mmCIF file of C-alpha atoms in Angstrom:
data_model
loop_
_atom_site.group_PDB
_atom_site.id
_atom_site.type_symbol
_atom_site.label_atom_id
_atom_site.label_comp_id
_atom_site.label_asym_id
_atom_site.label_seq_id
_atom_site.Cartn_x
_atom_site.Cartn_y
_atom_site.Cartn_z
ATOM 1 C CA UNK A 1 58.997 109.071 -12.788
ATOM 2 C CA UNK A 2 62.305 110.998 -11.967
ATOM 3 C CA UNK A 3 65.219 112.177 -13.791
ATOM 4 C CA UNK A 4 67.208 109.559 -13.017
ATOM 5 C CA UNK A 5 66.073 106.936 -14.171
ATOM 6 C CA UNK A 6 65.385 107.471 -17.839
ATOM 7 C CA UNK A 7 66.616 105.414 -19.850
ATOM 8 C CA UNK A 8 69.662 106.451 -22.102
ATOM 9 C CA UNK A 9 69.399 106.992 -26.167
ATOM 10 C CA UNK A 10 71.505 107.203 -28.900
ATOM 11 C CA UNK A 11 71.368 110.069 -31.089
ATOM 12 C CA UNK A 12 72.151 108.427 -34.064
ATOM 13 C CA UNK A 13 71.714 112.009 -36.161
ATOM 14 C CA UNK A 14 74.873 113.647 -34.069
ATOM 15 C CA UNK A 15 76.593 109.904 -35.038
ATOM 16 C CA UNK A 16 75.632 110.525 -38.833
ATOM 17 C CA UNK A 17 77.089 114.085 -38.883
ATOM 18 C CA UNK A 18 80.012 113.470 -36.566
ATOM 19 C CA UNK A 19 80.921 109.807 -39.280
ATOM 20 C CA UNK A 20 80.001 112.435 -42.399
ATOM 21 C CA UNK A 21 82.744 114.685 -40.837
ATOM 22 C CA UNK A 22 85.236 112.329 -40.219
ATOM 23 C CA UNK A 23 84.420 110.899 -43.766
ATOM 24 C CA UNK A 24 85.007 114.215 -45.616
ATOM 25 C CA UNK A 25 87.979 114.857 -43.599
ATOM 26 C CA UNK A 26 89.501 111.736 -44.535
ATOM 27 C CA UNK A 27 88.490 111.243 -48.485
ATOM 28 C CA UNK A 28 89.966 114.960 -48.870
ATOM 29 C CA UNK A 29 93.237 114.346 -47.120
ATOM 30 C CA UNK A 30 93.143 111.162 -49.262
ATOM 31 C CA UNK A 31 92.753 112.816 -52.759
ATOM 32 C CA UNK A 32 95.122 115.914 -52.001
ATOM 33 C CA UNK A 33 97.800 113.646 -50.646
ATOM 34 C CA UNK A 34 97.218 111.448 -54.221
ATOM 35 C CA UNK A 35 96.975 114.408 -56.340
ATOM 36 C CA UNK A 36 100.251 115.713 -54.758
ATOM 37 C CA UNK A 37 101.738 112.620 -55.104
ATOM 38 C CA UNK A 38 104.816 113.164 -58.016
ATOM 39 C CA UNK A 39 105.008 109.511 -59.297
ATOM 40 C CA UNK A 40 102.743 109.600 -62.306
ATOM 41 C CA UNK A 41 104.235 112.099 -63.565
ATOM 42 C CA UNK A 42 107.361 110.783 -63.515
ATOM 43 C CA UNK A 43 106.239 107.515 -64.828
ATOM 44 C CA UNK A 44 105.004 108.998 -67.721
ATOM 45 C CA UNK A 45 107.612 110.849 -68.557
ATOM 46 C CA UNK A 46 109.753 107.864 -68.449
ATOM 47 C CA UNK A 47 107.194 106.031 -70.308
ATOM 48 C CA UNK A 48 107.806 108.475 -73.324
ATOM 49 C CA UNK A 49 111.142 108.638 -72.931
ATOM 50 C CA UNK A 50 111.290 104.855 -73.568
ATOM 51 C CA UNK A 51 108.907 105.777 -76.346
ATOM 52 C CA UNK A 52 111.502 107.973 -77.844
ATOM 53 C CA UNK A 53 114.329 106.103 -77.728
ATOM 54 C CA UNK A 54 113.039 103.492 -79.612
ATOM 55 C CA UNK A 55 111.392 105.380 -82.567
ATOM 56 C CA UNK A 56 115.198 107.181 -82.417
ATOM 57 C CA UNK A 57 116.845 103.820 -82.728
ATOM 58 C CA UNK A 58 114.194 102.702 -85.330
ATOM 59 C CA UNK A 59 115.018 106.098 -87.302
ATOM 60 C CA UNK A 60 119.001 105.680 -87.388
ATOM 61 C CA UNK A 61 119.044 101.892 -87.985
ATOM 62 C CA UNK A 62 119.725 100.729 -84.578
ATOM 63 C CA UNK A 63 117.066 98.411 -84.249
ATOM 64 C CA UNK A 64 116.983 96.331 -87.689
ATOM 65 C CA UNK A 65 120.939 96.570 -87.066
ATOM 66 C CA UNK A 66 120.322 94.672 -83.946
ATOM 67 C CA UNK A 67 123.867 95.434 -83.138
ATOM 68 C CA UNK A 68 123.955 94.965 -79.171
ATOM 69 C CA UNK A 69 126.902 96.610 -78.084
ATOM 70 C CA UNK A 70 126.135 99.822 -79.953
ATOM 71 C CA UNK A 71 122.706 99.163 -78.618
ATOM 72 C CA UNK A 72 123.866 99.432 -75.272
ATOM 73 C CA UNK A 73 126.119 102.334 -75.908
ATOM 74 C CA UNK A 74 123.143 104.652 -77.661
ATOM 75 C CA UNK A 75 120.981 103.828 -74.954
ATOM 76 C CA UNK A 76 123.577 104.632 -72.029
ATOM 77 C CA UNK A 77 124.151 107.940 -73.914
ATOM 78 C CA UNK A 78 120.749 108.669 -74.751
ATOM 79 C CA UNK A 79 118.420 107.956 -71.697
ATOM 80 C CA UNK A 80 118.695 110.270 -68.481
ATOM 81 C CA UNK A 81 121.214 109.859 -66.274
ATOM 82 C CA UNK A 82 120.179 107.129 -63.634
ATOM 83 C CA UNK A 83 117.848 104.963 -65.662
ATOM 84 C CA UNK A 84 118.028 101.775 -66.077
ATOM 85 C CA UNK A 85 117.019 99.488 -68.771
ATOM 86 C CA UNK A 86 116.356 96.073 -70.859
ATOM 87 C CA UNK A 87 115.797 95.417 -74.308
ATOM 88 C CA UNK A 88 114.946 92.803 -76.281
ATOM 89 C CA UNK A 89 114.658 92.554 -80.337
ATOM 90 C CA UNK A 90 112.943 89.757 -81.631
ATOM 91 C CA UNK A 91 113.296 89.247 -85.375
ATOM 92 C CA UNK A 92 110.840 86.973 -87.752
ATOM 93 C CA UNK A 93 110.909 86.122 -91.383
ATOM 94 C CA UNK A 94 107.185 85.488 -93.275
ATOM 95 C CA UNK A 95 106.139 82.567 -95.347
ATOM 96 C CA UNK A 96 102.434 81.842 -94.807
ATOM 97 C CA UNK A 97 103.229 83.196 -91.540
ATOM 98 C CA UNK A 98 105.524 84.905 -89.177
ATOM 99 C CA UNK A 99 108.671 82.652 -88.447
ATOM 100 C CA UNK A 100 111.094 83.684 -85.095
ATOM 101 C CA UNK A 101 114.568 83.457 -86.629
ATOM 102 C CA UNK A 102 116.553 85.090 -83.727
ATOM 103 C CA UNK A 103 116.240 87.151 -80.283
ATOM 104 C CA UNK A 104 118.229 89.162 -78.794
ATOM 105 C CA UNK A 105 118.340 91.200 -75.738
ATOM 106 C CA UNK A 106 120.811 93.415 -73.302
ATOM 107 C CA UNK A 107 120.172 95.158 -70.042
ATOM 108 C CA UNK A 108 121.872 97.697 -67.798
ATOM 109 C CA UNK A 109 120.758 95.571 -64.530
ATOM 110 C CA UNK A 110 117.802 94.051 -62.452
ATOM 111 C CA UNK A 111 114.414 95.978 -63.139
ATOM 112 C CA UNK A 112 113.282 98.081 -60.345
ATOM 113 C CA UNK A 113 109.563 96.304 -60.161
ATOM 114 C CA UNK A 114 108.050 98.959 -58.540
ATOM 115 C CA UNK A 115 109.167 101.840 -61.389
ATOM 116 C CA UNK A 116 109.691 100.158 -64.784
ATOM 117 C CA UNK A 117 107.541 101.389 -67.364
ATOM 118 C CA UNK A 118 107.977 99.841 -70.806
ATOM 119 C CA UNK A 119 107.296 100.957 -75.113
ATOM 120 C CA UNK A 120 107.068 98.389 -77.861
ATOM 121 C CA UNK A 121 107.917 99.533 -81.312
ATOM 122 C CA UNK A 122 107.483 96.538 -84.738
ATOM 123 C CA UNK A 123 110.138 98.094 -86.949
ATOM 124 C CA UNK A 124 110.806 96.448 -90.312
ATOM 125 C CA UNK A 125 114.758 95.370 -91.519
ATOM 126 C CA UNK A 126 115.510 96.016 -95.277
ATOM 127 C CA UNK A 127 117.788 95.186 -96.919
ATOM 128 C CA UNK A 128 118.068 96.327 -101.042
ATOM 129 C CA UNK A 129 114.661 97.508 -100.928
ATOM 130 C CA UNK A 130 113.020 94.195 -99.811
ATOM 131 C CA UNK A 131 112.364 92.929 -96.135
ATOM 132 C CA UNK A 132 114.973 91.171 -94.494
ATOM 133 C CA UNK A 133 112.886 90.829 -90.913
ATOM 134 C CA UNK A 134 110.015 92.069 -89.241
ATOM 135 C CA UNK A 135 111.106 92.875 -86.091
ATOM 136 C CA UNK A 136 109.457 93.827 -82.463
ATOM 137 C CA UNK A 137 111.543 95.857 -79.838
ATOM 138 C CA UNK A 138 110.478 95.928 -76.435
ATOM 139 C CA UNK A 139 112.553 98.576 -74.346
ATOM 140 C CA UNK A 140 111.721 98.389 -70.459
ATOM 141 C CA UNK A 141 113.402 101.866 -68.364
ATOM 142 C CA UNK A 142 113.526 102.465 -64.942
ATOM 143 C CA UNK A 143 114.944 104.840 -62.524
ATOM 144 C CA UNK A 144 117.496 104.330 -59.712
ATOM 145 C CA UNK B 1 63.571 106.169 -3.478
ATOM 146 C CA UNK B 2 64.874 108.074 -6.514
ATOM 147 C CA UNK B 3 68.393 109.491 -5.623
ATOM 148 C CA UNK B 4 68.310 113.359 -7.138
ATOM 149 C CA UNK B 5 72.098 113.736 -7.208
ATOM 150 C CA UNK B 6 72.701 117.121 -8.322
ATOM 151 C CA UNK B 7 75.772 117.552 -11.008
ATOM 152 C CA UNK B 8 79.115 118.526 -9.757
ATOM 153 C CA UNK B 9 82.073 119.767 -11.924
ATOM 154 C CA UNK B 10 85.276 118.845 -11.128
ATOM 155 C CA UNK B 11 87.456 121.750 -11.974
ATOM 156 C CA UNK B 12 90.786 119.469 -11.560
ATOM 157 C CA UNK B 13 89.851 117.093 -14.077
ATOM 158 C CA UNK B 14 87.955 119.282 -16.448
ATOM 159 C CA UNK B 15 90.778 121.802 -16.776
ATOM 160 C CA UNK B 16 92.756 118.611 -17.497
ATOM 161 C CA UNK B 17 90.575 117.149 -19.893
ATOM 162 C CA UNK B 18 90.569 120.929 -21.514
ATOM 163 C CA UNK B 19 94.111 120.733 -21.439
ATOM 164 C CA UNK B 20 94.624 117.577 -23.555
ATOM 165 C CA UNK B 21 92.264 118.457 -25.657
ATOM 166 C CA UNK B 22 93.267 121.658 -26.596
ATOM 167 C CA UNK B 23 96.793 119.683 -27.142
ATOM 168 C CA UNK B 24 95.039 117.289 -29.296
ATOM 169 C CA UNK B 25 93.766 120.020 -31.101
ATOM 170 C CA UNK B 26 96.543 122.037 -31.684
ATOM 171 C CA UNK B 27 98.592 119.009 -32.774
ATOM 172 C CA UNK B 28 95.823 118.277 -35.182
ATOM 173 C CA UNK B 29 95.912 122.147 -36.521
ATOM 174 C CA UNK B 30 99.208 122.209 -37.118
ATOM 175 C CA UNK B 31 99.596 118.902 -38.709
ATOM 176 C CA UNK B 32 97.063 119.741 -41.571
ATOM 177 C CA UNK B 33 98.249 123.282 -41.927
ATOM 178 C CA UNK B 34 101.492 121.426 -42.770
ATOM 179 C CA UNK B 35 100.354 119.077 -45.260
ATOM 180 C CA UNK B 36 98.095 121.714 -46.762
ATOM 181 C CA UNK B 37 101.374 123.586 -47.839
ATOM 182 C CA UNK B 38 102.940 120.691 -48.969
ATOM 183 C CA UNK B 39 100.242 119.301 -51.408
ATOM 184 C CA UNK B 40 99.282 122.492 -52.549
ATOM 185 C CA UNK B 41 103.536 122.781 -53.750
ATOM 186 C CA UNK B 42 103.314 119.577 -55.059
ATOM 187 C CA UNK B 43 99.926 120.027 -56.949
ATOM 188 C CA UNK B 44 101.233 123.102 -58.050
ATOM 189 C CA UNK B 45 104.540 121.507 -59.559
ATOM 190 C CA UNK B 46 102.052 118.413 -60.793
ATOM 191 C CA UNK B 47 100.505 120.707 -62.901
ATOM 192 C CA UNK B 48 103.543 122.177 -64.160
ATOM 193 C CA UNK B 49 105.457 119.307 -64.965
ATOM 194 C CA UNK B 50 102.039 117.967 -66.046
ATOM 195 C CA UNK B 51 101.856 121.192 -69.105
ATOM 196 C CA UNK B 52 105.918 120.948 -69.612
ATOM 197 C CA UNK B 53 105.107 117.197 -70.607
ATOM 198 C CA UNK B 54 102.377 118.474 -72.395
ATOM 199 C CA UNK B 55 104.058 120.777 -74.220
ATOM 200 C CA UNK B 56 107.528 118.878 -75.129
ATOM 201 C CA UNK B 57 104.668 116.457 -76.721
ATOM 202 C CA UNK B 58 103.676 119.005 -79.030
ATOM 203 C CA UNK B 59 107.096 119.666 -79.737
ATOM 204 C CA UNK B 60 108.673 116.716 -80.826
ATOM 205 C CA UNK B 61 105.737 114.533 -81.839
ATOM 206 C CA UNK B 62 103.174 116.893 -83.705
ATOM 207 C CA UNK B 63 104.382 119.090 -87.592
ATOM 208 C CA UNK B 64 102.130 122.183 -85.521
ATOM 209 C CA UNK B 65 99.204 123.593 -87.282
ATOM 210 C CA UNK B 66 99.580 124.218 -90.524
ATOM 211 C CA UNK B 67 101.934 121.228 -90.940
ATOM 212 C CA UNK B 68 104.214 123.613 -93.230
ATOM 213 C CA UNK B 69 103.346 126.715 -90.600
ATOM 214 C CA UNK B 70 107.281 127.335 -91.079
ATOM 215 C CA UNK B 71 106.670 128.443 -94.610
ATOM 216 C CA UNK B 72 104.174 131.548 -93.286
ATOM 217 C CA UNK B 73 104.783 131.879 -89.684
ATOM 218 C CA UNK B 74 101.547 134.389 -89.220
ATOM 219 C CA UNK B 75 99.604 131.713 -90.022
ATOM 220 C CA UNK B 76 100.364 129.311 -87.407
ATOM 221 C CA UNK B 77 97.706 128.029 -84.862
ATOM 222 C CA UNK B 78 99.836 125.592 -83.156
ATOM 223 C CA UNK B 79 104.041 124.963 -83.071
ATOM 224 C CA UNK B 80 105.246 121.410 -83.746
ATOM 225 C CA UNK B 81 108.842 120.715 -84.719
ATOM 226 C CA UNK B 82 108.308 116.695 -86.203
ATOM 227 C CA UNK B 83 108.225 116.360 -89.770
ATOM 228 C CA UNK B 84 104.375 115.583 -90.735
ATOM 229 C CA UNK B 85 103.552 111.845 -90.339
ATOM 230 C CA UNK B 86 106.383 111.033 -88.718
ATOM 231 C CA UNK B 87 106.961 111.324 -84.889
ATOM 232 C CA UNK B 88 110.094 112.557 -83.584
ATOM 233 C CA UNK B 89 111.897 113.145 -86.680
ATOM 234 C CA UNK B 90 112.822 116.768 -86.333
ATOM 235 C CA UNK B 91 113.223 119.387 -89.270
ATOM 236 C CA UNK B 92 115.508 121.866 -89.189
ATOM 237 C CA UNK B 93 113.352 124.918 -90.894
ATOM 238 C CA UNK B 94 110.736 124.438 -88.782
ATOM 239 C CA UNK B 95 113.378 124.635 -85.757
ATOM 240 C CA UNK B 96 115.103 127.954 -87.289
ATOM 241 C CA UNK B 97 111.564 129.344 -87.300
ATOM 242 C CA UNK B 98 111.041 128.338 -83.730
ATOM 243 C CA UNK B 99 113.977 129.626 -82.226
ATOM 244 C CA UNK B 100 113.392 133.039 -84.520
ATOM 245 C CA UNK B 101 109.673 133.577 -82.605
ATOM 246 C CA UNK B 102 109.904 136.077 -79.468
ATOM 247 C CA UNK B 103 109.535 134.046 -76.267
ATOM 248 C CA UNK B 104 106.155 135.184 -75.545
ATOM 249 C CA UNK B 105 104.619 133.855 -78.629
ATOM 250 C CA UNK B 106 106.536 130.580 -77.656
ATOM 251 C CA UNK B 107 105.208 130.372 -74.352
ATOM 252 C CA UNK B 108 101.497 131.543 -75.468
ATOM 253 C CA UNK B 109 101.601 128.720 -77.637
ATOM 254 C CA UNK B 110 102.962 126.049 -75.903
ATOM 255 C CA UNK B 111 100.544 126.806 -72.958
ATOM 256 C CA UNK B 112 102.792 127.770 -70.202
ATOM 257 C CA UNK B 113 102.588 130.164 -67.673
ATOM 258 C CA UNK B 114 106.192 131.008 -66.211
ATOM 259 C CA UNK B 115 109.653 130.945 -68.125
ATOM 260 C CA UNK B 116 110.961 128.847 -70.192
ATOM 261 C CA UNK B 117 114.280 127.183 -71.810
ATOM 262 C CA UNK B 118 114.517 124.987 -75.051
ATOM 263 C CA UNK B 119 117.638 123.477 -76.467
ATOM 264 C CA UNK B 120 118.727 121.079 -78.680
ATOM 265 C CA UNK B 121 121.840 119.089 -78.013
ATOM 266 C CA UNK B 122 124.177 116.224 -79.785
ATOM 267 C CA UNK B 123 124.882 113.542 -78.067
ATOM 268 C CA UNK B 124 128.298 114.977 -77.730
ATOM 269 C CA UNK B 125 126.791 117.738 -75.912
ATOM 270 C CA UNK B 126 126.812 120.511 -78.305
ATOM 271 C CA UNK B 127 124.421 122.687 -77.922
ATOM 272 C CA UNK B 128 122.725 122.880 -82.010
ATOM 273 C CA UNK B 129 119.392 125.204 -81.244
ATOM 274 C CA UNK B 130 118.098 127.565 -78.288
ATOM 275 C CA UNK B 131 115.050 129.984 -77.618
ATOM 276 C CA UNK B 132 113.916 131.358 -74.193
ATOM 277 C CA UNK B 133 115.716 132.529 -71.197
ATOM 278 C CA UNK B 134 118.805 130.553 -70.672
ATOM 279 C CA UNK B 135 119.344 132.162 -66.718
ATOM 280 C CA UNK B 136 116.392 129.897 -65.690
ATOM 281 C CA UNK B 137 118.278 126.823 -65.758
ATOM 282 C CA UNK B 138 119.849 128.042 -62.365
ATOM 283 C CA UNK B 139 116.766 128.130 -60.536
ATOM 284 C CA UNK B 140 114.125 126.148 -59.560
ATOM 285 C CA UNK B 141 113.090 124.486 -63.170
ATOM 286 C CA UNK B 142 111.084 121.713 -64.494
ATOM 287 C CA UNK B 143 113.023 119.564 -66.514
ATOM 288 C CA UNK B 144 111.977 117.428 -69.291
ATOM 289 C CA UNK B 145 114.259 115.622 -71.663
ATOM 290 C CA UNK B 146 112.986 113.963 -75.079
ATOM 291 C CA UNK B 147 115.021 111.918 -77.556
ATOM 292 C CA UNK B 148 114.400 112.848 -81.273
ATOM 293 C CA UNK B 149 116.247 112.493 -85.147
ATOM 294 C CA UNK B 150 117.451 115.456 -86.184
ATOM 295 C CA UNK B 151 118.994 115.304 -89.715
ATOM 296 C CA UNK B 152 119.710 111.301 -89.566
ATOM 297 C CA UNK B 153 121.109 111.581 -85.761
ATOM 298 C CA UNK B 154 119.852 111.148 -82.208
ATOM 299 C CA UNK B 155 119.264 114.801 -80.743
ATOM 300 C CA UNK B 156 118.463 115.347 -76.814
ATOM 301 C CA UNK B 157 115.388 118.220 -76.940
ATOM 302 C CA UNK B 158 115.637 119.658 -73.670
ATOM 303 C CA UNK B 159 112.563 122.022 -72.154
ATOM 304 C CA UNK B 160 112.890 123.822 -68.942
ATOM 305 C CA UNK B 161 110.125 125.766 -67.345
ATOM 306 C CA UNK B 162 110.415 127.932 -64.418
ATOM 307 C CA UNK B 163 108.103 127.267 -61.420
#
């Protein structure tokens, strides 16, 4: 029989190397270019930040206040420059169970879907050393 | 009849196949040695901003360890500036005794490796507390603002860390 005419084969271990390769070259490019990416980071910073301001506004008497404009004024002061936001304060009275007596909310603008991050705080309202409302603040940020 | 061609090279279209290839190549080289340098930046800021987070955290959320470590400063383990059991709420001794530690203690215990800046502002602005190396905050700096209480009133707690 001559050269010829053999009859061609795969060499499927030279495919399984050269697919291995290409494999290893593309899950490391893959989890560098994730690990380098700066957006989780900067989502959990905001994240805290939105933590922050409301356990700041629970501390001085913003939330049981529920005062909106001054709301809106501590948070425009208090959040970095550039970030956006929308809170509401929901406010409920007990007897046998919890009772919505009034909601309010206030935002800077229309939520960036892509980057808000958002904190909850339950805060209580006194008022001469009894409970007026139990309240629940929900505080969504975002940037740009 | 088998045909026993013998093999022939040629040289015009292999030196152009050599050609593109080494193109291809080249192309190839320089486009990973490029994003190589950039992720290995980025990672490297990552993990910076990642420990600044870290240790603003520790700051304004945890009393430090002792919780009264202002009270015998050789004895702390860890620096916190909250009040104990209550997050955020910042108390002044324990700040006093902060900014009175030598910035290498600071940084040892707040786990970070280059320079940093700490300040507490108003909301005015004023500037209330500092430690570290103020000249950082014209170069290139991590930045990482918190919110906390500090003596009934919303305080900015800024901490800047070199890269």
């Amino acid at each position: 029989m001559c050269a010829s005419e053999k009859k061609g084969i795969v060499f499927s271990s030279d495919a399984v190397v050269a697919a291995v390769v290409l494999s290893l070259f593309a899950v490391s490019f893959a989890f560098l270019s994730a690990k380098s990416s700066q957006e989780s980071h900067a989502q959990l910073l905001l994240k805290k930040q939105a933590g922050d301001m409301l356990m700041a506004l629970d501390k001085t008497g913003g939330l049981s206040a529920g005062n909106l404009s001054e709301l809106n004024s501590s948070l425009a002061q208090a959040l970095p420059a550039g970030t956006g936001w929308n809170i509401s304060l929901e406010y409920y009275n007990y007897s046998g169970g919890f009772m919505l007596d009034r909601q309010e909310s206030a935002a800077s603008g229309q939520a960036s879907a892509r980057s808000a991050v958002s904190a909850q705080r339950e805060f209580l309202s006194l008022s001469n050393g009894s409970v007026r409302h139990y309240g629940v603040a929900r505080l969504m940020v975002w940037k740009g | 009849m088998c045909h026993e061609k013998k093999a022939q090279i040629y040289s015009l279209d292999f030196i152009a196949a050599v050609l593109v290839f080494t193109l291809a190549l080249a192309f190839v080289a320089a486009f990973w040695q490029n994003s190589m340098h950039s992720a290995r930046s980025a990672i490297a800021r990552n993990s910076l901003t990642y420990s600044a987070i870290a240790a603003s955290d520790m700051l304004v959320s945890s009393p430090g360890v002792p919780s009264d470590w202002e009270k015998n400063r050789s004895s702390m383990a860890s620096i916190g500036l909250a009040a104990p059991g209550s997050e955020n709420e910042l108390v002044p001794e324990k700040i006093r005794n902060f900014t009175a530690l030598a910035d290498k203690t600071i940084q040892d215990k707040l786990g970070l490796r280059s320079g940093f800046y700490f300040y507490i502002e108003d909301m005015q602005g004023a500037r209330l507390h500092q430690a570290g190396n103020s000249s950082i905050s014209s170069e290139r700096v991590v930045a990482i603002e918190r919110l906390a209480v500090l003596e009934g009133k919303k305080a900015k707690v800024m901490l800047l860390v070199r890269e």
